[in-house]
PDB file of C-alpha atoms in Angstrom:
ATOM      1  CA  UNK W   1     125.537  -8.503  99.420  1.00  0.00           C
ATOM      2  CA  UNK W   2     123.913  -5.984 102.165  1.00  0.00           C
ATOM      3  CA  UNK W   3     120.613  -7.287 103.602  1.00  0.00           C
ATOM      4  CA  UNK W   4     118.525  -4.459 102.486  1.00  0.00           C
ATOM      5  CA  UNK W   5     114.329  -3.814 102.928  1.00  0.00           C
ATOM      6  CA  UNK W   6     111.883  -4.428 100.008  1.00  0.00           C
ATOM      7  CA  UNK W   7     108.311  -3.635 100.938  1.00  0.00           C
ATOM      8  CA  UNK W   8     106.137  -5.605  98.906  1.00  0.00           C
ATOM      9  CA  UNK W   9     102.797  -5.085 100.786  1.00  0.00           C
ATOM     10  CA  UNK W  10     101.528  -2.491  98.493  1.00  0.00           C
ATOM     11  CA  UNK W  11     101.909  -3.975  94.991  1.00  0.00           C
ATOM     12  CA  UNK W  12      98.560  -4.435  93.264  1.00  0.00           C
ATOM     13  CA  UNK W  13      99.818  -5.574  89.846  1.00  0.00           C
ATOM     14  CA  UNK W  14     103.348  -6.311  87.923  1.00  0.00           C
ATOM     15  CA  UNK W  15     104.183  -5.891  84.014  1.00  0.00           C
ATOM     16  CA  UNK W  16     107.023  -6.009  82.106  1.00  0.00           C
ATOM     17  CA  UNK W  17     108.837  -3.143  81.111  1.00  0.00           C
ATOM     18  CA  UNK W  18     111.518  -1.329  79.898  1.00  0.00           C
ATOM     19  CA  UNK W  19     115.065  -2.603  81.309  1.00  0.00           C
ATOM     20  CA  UNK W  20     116.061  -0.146  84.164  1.00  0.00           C
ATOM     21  CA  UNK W  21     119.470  -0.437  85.581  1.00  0.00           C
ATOM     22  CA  UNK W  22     120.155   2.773  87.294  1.00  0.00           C
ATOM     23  CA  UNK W  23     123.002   2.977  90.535  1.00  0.00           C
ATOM     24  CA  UNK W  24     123.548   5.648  92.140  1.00  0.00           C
ATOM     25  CA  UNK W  25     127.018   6.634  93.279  1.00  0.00           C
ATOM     26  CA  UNK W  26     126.213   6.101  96.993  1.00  0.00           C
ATOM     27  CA  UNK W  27     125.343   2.752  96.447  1.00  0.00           C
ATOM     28  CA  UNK W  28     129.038   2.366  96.748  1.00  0.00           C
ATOM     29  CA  UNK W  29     129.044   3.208  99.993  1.00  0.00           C
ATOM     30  CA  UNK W  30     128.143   1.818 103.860  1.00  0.00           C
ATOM     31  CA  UNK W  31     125.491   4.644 104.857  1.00  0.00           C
ATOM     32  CA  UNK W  32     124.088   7.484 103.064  1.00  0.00           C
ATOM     33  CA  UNK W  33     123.212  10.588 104.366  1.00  0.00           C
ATOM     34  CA  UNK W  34     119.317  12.502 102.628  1.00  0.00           C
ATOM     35  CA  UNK W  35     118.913  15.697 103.897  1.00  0.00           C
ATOM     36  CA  UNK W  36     115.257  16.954 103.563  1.00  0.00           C
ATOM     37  CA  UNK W  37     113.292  19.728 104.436  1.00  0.00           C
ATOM     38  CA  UNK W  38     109.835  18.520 105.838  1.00  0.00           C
ATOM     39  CA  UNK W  39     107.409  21.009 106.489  1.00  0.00           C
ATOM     40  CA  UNK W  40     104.683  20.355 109.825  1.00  0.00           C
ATOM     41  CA  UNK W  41     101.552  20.325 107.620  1.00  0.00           C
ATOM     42  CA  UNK W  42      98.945  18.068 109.091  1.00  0.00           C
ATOM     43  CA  UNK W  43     101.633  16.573 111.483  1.00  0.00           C
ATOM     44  CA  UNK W  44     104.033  16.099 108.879  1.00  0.00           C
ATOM     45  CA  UNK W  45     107.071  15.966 110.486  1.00  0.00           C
ATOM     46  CA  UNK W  46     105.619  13.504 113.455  1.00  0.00           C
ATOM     47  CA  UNK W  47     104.531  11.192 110.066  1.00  0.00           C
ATOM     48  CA  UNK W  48     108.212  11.312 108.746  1.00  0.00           C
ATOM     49  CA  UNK W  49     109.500  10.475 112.394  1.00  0.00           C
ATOM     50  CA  UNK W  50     107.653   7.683 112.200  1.00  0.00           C
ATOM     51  CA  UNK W  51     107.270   6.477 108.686  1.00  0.00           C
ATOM     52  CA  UNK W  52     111.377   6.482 108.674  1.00  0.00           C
ATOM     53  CA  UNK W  53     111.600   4.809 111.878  1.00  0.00           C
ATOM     54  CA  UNK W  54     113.698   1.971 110.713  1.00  0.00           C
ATOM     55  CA  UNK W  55     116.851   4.184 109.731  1.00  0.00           C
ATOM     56  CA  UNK W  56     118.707   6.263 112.144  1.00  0.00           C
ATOM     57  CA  UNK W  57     117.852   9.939 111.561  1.00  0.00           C
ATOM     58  CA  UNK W  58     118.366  12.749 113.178  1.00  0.00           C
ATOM     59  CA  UNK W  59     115.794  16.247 112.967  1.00  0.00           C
ATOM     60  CA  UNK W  60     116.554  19.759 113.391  1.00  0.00           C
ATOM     61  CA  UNK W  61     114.365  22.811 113.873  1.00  0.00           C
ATOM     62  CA  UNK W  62     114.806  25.646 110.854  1.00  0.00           C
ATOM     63  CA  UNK W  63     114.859  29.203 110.787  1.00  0.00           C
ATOM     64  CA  UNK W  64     111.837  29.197 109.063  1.00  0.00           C
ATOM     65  CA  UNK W  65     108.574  28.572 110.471  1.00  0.00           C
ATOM     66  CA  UNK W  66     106.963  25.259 110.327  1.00  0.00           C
ATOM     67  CA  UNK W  67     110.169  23.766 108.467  1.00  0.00           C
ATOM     68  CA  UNK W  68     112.262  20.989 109.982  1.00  0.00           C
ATOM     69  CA  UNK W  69     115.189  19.530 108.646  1.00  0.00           C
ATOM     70  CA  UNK W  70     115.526  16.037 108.834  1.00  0.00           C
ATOM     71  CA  UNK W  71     118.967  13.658 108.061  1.00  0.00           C
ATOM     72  CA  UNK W  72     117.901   9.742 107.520  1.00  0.00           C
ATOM     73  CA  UNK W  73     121.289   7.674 107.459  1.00  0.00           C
ATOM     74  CA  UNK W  74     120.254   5.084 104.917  1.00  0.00           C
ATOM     75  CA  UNK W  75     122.518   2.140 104.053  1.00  0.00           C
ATOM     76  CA  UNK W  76     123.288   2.038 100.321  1.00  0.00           C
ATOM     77  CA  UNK W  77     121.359  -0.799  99.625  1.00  0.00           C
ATOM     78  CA  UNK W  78     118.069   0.674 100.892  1.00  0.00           C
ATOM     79  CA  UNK W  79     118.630   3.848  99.000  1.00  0.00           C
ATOM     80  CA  UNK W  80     115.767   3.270  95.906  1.00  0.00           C
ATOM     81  CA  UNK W  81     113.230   2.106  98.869  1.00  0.00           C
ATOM     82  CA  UNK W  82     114.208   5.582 100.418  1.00  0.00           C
ATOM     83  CA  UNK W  83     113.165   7.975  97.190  1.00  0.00           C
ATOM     84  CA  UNK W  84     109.767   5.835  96.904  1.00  0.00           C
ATOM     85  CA  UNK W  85     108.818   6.459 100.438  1.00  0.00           C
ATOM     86  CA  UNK W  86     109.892   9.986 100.405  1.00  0.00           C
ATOM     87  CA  UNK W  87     108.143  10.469  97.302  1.00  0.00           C
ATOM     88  CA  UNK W  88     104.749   9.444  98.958  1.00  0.00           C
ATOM     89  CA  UNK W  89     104.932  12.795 101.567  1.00  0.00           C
ATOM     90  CA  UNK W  90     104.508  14.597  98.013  1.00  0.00           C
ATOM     91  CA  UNK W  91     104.976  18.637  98.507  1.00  0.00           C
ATOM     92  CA  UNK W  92     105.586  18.278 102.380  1.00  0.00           C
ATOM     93  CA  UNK W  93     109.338  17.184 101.657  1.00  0.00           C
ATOM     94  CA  UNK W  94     111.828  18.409 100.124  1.00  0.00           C
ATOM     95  CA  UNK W  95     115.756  16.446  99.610  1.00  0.00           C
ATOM     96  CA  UNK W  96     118.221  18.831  99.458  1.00  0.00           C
ATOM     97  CA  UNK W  97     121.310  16.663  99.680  1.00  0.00           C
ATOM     98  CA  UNK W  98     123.008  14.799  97.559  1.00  0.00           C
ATOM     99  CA  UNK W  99     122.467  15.728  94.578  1.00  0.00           C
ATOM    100  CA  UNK W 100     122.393  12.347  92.990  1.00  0.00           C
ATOM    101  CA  UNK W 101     119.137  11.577  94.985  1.00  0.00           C
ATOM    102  CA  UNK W 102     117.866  15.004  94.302  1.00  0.00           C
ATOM    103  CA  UNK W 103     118.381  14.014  90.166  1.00  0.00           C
ATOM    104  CA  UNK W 104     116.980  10.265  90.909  1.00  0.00           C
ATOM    105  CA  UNK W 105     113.677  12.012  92.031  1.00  0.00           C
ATOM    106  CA  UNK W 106     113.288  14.554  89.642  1.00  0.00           C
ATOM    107  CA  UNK W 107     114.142  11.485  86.921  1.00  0.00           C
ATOM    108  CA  UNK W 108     111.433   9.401  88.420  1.00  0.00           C
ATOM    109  CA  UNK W 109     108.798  12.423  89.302  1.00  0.00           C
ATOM    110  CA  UNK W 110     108.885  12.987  85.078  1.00  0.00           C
ATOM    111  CA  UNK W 111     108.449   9.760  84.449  1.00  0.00           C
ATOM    112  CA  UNK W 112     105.086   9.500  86.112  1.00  0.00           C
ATOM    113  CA  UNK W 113     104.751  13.002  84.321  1.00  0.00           C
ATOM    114  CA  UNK W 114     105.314  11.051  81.079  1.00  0.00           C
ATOM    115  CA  UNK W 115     102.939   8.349  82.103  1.00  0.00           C
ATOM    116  CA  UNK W 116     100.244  10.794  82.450  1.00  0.00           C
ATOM    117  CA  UNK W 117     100.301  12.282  79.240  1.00  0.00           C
TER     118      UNK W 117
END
């Protein structure tokens, strides 16, 4: 097994639930590559920069204005810890790449939709 990173400092309360056993194809492989579009509200980008300082990543300025790209390289076993933190930046990022993240956080985004309701 990979060493991988858990971050447990948040968790407030733990119940059982139904049995989740989701993979997702790039957990077959060394590194992964999310691309996301992050765009410089409130310091945004300078926030991602730092929040995702543990993986290599790489940023890029966009033709648009206020938009930067960014590329985390993510080893496969850290993958699921990636979508959670990029889920907390909410509407200021965007993945755009690949597509099997993309699906994992529109699976989990209606889920807390469902939760709600």
């Amino acid at each position: 097994m990979q060493p991988f990173t858990l971050n447990l400092a948040k968790i407030l309360d733990v119940g059982l639930g139904d049995l989740m056993v989701r993979e997702l194809p790039e957990h077959g492989m060394e590194a992964v590559v999310v691309r996301c579009h992050v765009v410089n509200h409130r310091n945004a980008v300078d926030r991602a920069l730092i929040h995702f300082a543990d993986y290599k990543k790489k940023a890029f300025r966009t033709e648009r204005e206020n938009v930067f790209e960014l590329e985390i390289y993510c080893p496969r076993g850290d993958l699921t810890e990636l979508v959670i933190q990029i889920l907390s930046f909410g509407p200021m990022m965007q993945v755009l790449a690949p597509d099997s993240v993309v699906g994992e956080m529109k699976w989990r985004l209606g889920k807390q939709l469902n939760l709600q309701n």
